[in-house]
Coordinates of C-alpha atoms in Angstrom, one line a residue:
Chain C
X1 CA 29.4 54.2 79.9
X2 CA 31.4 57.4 80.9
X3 CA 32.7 57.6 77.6
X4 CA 29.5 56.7 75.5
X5 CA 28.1 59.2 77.0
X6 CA 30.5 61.7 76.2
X7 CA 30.8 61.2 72.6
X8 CA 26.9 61.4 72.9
X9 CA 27.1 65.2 74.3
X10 CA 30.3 66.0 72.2
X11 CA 28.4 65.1 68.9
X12 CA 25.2 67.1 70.4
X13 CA 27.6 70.3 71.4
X14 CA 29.2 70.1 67.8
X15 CA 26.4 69.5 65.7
X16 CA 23.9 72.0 67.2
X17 CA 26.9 74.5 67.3
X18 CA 27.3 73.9 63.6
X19 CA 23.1 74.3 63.1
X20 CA 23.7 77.2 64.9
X21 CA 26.1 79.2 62.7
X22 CA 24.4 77.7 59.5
X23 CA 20.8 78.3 60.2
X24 CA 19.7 81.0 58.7
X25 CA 16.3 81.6 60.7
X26 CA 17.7 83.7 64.1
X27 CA 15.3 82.0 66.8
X28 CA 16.0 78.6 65.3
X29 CA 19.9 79.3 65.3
X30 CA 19.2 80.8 69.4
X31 CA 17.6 77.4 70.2
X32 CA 20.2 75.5 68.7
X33 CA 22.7 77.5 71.0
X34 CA 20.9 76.8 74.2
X35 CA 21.5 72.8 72.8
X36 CA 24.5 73.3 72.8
X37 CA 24.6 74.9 75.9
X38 CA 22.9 71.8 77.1
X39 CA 25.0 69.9 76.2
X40 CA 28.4 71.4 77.6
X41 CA 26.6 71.2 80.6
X42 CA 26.3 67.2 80.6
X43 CA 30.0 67.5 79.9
X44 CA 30.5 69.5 82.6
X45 CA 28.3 67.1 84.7
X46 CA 30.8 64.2 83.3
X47 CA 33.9 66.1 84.6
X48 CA 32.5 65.7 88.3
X49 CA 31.9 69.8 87.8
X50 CA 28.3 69.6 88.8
X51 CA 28.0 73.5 90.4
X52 CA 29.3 74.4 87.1
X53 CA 26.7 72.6 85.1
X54 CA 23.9 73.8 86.6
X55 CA 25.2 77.4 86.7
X56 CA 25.5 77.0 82.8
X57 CA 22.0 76.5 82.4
X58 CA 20.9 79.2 85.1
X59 CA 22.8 81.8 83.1
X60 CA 23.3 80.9 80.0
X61 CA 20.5 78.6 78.7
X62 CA 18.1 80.2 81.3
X63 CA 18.6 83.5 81.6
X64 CA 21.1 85.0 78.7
X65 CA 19.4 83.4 75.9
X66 CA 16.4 84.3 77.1
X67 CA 17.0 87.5 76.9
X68 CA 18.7 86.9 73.1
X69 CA 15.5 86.1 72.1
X70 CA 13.6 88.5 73.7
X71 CA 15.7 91.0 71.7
X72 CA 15.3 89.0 68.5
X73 CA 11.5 89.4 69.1
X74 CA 11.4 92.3 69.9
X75 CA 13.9 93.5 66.8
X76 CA 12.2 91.6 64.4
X77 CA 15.2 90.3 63.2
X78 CA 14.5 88.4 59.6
X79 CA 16.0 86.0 57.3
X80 CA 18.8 87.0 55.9
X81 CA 18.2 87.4 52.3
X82 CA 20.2 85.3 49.8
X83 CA 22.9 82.4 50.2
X84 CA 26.4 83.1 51.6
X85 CA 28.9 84.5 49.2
X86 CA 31.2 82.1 48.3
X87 CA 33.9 84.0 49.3
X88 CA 32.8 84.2 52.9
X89 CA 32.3 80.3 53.1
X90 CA 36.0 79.9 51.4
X91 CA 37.4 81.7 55.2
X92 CA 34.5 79.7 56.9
X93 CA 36.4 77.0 55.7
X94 CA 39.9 78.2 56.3
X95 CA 39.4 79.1 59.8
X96 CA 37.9 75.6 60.7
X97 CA 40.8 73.7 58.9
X98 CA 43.2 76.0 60.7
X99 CA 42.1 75.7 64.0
X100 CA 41.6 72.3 63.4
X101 CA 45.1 71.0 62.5
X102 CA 46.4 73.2 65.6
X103 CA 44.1 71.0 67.6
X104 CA 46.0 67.8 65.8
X105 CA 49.2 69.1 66.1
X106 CA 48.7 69.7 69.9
X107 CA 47.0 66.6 70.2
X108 CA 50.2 65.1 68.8
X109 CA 53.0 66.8 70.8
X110 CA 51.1 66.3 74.0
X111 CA 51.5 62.2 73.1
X112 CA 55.0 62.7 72.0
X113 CA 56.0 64.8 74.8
X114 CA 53.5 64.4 77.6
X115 CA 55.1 66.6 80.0
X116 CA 53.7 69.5 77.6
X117 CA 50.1 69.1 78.6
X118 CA 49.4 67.4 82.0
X119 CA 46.1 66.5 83.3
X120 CA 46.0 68.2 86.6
X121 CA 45.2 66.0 89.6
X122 CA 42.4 67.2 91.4
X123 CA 41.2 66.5 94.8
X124 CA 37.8 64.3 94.4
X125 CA 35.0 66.5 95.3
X126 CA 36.6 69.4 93.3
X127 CA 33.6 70.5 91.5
X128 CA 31.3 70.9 94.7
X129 CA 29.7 73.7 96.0
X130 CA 31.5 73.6 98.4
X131 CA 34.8 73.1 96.9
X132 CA 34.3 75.9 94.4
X133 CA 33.2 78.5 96.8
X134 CA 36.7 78.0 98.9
X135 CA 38.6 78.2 96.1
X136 CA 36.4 81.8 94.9
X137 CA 36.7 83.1 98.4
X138 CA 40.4 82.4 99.1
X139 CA 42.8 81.7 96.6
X140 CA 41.0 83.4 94.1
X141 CA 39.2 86.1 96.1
X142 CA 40.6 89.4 93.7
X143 CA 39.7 88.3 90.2
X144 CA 36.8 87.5 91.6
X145 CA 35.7 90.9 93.3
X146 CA 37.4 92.8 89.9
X147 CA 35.0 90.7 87.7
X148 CA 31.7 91.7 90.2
X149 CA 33.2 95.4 89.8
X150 CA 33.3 94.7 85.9
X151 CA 30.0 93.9 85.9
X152 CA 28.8 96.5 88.2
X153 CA 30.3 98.9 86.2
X154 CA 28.5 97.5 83.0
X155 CA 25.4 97.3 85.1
X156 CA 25.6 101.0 85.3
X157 CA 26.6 101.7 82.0
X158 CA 23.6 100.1 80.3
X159 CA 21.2 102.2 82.7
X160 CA 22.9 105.2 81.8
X161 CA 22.7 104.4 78.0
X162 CA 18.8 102.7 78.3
X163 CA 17.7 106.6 80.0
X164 CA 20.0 108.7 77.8
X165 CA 18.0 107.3 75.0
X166 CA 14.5 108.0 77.0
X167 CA 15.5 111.2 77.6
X168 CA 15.8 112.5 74.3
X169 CA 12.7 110.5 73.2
X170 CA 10.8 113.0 75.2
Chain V
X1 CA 23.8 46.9 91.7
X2 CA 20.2 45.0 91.4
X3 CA 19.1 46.7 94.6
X4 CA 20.3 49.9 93.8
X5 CA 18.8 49.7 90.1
X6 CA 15.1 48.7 92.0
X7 CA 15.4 51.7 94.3
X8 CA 15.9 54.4 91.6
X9 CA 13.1 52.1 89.4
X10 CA 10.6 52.2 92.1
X11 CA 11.3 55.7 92.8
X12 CA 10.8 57.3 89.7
X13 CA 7.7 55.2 88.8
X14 CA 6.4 56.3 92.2
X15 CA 7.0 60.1 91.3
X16 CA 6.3 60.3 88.2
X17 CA 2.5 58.0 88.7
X18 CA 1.9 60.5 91.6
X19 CA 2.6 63.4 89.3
X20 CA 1.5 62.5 85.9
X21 CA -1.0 60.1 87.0
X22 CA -2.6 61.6 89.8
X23 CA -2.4 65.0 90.2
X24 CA -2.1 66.5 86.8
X25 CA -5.8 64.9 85.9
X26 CA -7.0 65.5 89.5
X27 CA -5.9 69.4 89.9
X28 CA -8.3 70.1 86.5
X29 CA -11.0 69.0 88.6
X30 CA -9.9 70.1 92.1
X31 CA -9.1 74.0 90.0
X32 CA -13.4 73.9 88.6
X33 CA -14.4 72.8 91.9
X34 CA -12.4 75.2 93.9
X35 CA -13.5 78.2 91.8
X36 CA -16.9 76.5 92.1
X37 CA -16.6 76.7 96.0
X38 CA -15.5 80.4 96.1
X39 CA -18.0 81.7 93.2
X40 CA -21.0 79.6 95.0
X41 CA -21.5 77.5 92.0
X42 CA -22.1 73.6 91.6
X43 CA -19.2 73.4 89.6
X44 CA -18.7 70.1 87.4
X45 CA -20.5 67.4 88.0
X46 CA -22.6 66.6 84.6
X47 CA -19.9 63.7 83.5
X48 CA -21.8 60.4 84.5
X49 CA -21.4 56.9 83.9
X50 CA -25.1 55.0 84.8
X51 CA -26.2 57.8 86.5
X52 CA -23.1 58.2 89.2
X53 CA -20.9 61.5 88.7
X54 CA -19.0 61.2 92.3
X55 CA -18.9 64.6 92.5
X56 CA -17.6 65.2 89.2
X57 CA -14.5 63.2 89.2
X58 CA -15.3 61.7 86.0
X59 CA -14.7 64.9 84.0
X60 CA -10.7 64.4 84.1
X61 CA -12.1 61.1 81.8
X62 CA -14.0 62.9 80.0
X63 CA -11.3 65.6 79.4
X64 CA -8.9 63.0 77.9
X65 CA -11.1 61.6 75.5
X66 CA -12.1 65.0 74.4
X67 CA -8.1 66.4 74.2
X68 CA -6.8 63.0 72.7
X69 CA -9.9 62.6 70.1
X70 CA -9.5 66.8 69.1
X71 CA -7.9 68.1 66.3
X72 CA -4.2 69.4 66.4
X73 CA -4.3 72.7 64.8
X74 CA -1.3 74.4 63.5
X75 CA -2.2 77.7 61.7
X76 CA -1.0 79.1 58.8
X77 CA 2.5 80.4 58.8
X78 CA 3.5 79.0 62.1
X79 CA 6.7 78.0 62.5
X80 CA 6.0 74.3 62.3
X81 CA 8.5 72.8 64.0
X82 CA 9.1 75.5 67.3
X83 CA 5.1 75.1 67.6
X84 CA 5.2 71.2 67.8
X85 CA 7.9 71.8 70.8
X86 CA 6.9 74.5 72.4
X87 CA 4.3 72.6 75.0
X88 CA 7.5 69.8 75.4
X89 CA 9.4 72.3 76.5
X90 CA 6.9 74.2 79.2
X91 CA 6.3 70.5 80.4
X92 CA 9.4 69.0 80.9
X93 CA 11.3 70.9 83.3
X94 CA 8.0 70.7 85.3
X95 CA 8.0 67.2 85.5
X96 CA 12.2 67.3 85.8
X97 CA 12.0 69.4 89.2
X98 CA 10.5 66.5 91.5
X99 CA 13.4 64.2 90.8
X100 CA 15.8 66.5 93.7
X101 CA 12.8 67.2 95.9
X102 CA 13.4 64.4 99.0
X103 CA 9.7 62.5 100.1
X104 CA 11.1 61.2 102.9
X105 CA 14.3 60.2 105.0
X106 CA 16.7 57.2 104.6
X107 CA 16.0 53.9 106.2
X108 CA 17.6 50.5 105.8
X109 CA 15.1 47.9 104.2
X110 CA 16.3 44.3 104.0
X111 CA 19.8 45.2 104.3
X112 CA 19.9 48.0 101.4
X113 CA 19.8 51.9 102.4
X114 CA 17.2 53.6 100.8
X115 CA 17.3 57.5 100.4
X116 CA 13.6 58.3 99.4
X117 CA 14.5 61.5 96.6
X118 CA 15.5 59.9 92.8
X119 CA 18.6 62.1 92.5
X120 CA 20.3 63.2 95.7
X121 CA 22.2 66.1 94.2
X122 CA 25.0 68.3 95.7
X123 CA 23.7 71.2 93.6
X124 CA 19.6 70.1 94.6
X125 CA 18.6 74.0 94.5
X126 CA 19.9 75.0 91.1
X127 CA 19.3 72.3 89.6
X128 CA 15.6 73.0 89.9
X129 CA 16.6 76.8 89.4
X130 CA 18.6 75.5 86.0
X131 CA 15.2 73.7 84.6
X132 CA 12.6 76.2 85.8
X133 CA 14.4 78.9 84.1
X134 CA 13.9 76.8 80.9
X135 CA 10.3 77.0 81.2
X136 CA 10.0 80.2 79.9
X137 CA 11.6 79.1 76.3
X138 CA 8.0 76.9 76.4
X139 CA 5.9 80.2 76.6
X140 CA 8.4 82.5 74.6
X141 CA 8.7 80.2 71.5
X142 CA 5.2 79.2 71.6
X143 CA 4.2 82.8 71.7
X144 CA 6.3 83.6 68.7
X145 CA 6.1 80.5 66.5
X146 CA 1.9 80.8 66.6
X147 CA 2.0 83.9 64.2
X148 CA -0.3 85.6 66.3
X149 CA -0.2 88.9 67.6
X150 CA -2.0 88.2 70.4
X151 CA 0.6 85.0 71.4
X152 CA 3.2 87.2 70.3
X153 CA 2.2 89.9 73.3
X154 CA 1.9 86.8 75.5
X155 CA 5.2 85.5 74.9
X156 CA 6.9 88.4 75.7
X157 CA 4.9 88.9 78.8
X158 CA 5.9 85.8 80.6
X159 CA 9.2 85.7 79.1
X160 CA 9.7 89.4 81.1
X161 CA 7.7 88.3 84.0
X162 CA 9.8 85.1 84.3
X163 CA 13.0 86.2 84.2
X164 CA 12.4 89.4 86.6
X165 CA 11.0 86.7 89.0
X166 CA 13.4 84.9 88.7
X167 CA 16.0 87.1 89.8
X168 CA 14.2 87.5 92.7
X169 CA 13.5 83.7 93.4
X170 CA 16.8 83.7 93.1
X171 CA 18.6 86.4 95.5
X172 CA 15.7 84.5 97.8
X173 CA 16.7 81.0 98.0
X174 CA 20.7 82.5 99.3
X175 CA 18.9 83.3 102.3
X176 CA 17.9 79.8 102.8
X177 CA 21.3 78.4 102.0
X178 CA 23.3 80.6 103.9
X179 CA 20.3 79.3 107.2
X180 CA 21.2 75.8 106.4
X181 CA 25.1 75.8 104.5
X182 CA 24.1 72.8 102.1
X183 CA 22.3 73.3 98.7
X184 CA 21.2 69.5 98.8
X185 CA 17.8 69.4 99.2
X186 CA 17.8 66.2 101.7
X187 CA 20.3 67.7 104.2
X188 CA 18.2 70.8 104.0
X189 CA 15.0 68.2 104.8
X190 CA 17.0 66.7 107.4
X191 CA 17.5 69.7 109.1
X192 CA 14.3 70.4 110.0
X193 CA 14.2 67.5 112.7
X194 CA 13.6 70.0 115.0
X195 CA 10.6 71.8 114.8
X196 CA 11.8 75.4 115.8
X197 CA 14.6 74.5 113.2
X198 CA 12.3 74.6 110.4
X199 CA 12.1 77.4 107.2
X200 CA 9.2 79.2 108.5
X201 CA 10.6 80.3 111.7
X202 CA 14.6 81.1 110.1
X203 CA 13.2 82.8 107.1
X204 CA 9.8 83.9 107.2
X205 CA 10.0 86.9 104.9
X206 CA 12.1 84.5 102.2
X207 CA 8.6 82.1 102.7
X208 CA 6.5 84.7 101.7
X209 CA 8.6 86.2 99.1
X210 CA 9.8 82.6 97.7
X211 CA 5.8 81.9 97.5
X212 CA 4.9 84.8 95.9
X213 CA 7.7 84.6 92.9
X214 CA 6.9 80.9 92.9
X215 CA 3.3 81.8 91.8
X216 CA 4.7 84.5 89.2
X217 CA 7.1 82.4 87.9
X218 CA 4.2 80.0 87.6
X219 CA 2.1 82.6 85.6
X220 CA -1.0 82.2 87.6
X221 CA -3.4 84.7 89.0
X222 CA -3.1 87.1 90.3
X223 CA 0.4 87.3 87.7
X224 CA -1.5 85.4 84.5
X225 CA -0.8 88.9 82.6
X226 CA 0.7 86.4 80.4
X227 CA -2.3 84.9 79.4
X228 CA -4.7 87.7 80.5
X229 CA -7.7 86.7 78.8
X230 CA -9.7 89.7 78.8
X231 CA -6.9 90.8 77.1
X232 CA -4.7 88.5 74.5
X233 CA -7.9 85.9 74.5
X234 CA -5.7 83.4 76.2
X235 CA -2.2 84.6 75.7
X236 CA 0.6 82.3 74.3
X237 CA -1.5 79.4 74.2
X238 CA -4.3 81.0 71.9
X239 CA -3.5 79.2 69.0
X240 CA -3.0 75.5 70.8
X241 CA -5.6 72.6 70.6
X242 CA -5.8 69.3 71.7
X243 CA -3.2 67.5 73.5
X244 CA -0.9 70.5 72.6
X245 CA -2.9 73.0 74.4
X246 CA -3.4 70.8 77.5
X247 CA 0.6 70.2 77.7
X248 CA 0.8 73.9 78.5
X249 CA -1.9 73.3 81.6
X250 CA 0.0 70.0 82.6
X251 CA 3.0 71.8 83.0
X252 CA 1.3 74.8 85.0
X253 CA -0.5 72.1 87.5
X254 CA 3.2 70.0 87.9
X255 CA 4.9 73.3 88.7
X256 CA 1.8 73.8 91.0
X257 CA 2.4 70.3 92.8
X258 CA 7.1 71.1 92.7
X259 CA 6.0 74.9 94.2
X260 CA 4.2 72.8 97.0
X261 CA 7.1 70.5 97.3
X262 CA 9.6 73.3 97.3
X263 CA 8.4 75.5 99.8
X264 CA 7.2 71.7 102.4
X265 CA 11.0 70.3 101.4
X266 CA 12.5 74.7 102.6
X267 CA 10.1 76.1 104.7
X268 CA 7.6 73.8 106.2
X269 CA 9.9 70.7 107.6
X270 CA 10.1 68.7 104.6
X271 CA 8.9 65.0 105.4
X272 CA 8.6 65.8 109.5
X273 CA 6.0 65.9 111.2
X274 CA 6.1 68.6 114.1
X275 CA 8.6 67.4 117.3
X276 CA 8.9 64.0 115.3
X277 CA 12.6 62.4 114.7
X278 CA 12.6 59.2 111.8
X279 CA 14.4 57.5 114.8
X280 CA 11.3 58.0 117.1
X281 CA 8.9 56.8 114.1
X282 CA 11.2 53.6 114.1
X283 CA 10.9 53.4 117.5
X284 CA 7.4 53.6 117.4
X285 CA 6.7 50.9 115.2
X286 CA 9.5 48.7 116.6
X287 CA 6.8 45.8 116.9
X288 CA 6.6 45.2 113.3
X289 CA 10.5 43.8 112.9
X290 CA 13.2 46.0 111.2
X291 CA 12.0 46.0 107.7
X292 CA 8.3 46.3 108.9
X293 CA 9.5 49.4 110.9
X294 CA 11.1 51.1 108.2
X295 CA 8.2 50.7 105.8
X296 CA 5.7 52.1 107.9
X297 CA 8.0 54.9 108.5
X298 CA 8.3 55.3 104.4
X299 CA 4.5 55.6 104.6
X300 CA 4.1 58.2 107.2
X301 CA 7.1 60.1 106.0
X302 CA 5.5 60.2 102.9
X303 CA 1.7 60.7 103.4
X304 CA 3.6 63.8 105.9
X305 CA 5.2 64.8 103.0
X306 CA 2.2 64.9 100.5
X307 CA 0.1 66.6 102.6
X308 CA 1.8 69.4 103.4
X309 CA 2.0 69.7 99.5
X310 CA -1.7 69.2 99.3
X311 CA -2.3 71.9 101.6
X312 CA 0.1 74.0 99.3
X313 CA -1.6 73.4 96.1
X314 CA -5.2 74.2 97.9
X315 CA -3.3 77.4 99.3
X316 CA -2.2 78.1 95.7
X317 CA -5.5 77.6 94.3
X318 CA -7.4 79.8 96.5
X319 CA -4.9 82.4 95.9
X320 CA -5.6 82.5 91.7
X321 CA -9.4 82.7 92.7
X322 CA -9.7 85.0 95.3
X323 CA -7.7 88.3 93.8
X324 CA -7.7 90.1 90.3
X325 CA -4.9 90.1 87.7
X326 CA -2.3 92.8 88.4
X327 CA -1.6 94.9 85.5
X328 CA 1.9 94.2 83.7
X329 CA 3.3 97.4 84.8
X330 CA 2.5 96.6 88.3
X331 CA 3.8 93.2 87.6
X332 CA 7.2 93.9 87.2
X333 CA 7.2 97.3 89.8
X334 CA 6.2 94.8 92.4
X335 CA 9.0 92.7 91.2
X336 CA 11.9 95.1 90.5
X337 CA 11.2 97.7 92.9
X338 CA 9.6 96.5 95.8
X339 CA 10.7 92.6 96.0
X340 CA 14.4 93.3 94.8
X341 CA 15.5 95.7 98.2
X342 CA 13.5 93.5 100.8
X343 CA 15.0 90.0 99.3
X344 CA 18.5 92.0 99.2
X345 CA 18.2 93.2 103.0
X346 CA 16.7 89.8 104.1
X347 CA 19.5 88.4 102.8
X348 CA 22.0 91.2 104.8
X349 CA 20.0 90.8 107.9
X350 CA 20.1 86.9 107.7
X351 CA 23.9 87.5 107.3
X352 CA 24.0 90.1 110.4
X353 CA 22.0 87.1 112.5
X354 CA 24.8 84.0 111.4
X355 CA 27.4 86.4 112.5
X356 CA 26.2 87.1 115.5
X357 CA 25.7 83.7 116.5

């Protein structure tokens, strides 16, 4: 059942990811996003990481893409005009088989030599609330306060830039 | 496995024929009758079958007919496709929500324990948060795909409106976690056993300001700047018809009946009555056996429960006919400026209180 359903929201992730990048129409390629968004989340939910899930939807699905949209509506953004050059589709291409076979090959040399890559035992309830707001309030209590700084920061940045821009309007 | 299986069967059927089958077609008729009340009208009542109207609660019939029997409309150079999903999209996280909202406590019935909510979550709260966020994609795309200017405006409207309120609704709900430590809705239910322990008394200003978002969020008067129809004729949904068009109201009456649910299940003591434990209600009714016990607890829990949400909605309704749309600008100063610092000290006071305790 477990794993049913995860080839159900692996082949939902990939595929809207991929209608995503080849869509050519900008709110149809956001909404294809906030699929996939979706459907890491049911992943997530597999992997016992329920805060996690739901926190992806808040903030991605709910509130970031939102606001993509909002500025493709707003921008107008249209069509682009004309196919894809061929020579752009060529390093589409590339990149995928590239990062592809590095995904074999590691696939590979973690069965060969398991100690490489080792599934970390977790303790049960890891993906709680709970659990998750011990871990960001004790072990990992300084990334944590740098990244709220970060964000602060560009907080105060984009109000500074938004009333620049006002400014000389007037 | 078979128990369990008829538990989460029952459950859901019983939600979702409360919510689809009862309120959504009621609340149309409770919404013209209300506004009927306040204007000192009649209000709806010419919908007769052999000469009986019972106070006009055949006009939900006769709304169905009309919707299901009315042309769907897509207009020329709509996006075909986002226009046919919008109205899914408004009315499925409506109809999502309920399934973490508790109705009533747990109680052993012929040897099975039976927790009456459909999905007891650890992460209850944002998991409503998570699907009322996505109801704004409903309004947005619908806006935009119509090829109207007048949806257009609409769209953007509530897509701002929702996600300043939002913010807001969230910063506000913190308050009520850090009260009660748990984001599971049932703990948070079970709680309120004790009546001085309930929402309303820990966090009155998050009440009011939780209620006030929740109607925003909502985009009903006096927030419908969305739909305005003085001004964008009616909004997003200008260029809906038919079953489309009433998807959009279904989804604004569910999120009516989850607001109600949210703020009984936070604020107002969930499935308790006032001073009353589930072990006294067993108690009470020990003289009908075990099992006859618990299911006459089930029902009062319950009709406890849906009344209080009753109560809500009418609250709710009275609000969108009694005062006048805001203007947008006020809209979001309301929610930026003024609702922003007092949810943000609320939530340092509440903070100052735990610690001193």
């Amino acid at each position: 059942m477990q794993l049913l359903m995860f080839y159900i929201f692996g082949l939902g992730a990939v595929l809207s990811a991929t209608l995503m990048v080849t869509n050519i129409k900008p709110v149809t390629a956001a909404m294809n996003l906030v699929l996939t968004m979706f459907f890491l989340a049911g992943i997530y939910v597999l992997l016992d990481a329920h805060l996690l899930a739901a926190l992806q939807i808040i903030v991605y699905a709910g509130a970031v893409m939102v606001l993509f949209l909002f500025v493709i509506l707003l921008l107008n953004v249209h069509e682009k005009e004309g196919a894809t050059s061929r020579r752009k589709v060529m390093i589409q291409f590339g990149s995928v088989a590239i990062v592809g076979s590095l995904f074999i090959t590691m696939a590979t040399l973690a069965e060969i030599d398991p100690s490489l890559i080792k599934a970390g035992d977790v303790a049960n309830p890891f993906g709680t609330t709970k659990a998750v707001g011990r871990l960001l309030f004790t072990d990992f209590l300084l990334p944590f306060e740098v990244a709220s700084f970060l964000l602060l920061a560009a907080i105060v940045g984009a109000v500074i830039l938004a009333k620049r821009r006002i400014d000389d309007s007037k | 496995m078979v128990a369990e299986l008829t538990e989460s069967i029952v459950k859901i059927l019983f939600i979702f024929g409360v919510n689809i089958g009862f309120f959504s077609p009621i609340l149309g008729w409770v919404e013209r009758k209300q506004s009927a009340l306040m204007q000192d009208r009649v209000g709806a009542n010419r919908a007769d079958i052999c000469g009986f109207t019972i106070i006009g609660l055949f006009h939900p019939i006769a709304d169905a007919i009309k919707v299901l029997t009315k042309e769907d409309f897509i207009p020329d150079g709509a996006d075909r496709l986002i226009h046919t999903i919008a109205p899914f999209i408004s009315l499925t996280p409506a109809i999502i929500a309920f399934a973490v909202i508790p109705f009533g406590g747990q109680y052993d019935l012929f040897g099975h324990r039976v927790n009456l909510i459909i999905a007891d979550l650890d992460v209850g709260l944002l998991f409503i948060f998570a699907f009322a966020s996505l109801a704004s994609f409903g309004a947005v795309l619908g806006g935009w795909a119509s090829n109207n200017n007048w949806s257009f405006l609409g769209g953007l409207r509530a897509s701002a409106q929702m996600l300043s309120y939002e913010v807001v609704m969230g910063l506000n709900i913190i308050g009520v976690i850090m009260v009660y430590g748990t984001l599971r809705l049932s703990e948070i239910g079970a709680m309120q056993v004790d009546f001085f322990n309930w929402g309303i008394f820990l966090q009155p200003v998050g009440f009011v300001l939780f209620f006030t978002c929740a109607i925003a969020e909502n985009k009903r008067a006096p927030f419908d700047v969305a739909e305005a129809e003085s001004e964008l004729v009616a909004g997003y949904f200008t260029e809906y018809s038919g079953m489309k068009f009433v998807m959009f109201w279904m989804g604004e009456f569910l999120e009516i009946v989850t607001i109600g649910g949210l703020v009984t299940t936070m604020f107002f003591g969930a499935w308790h009555l006032p001073f009353v434990s589930d072990l006294m209600l067993l108690d009470f009714f020990s003289f009908a056996g075990p099992n006859g016990a618990s299911i006459l607890a089930i029902l009062v829990n319950i009709t406890t429960f849906f009344a209080k949400v009753i109560f809500f909605i009418w609250l709710q309704m009275t609000i969108r006919w009694t005062l006048p749309r805001f203007r947008y600008d006020q809209v979001m100063r309301l929610g930026w400026k003024m609702f922003l610092p007092i949810v943000l000290i609320n939530i340092f006071i509440t903070g100052l209180v735990l610690l001193a305790k």
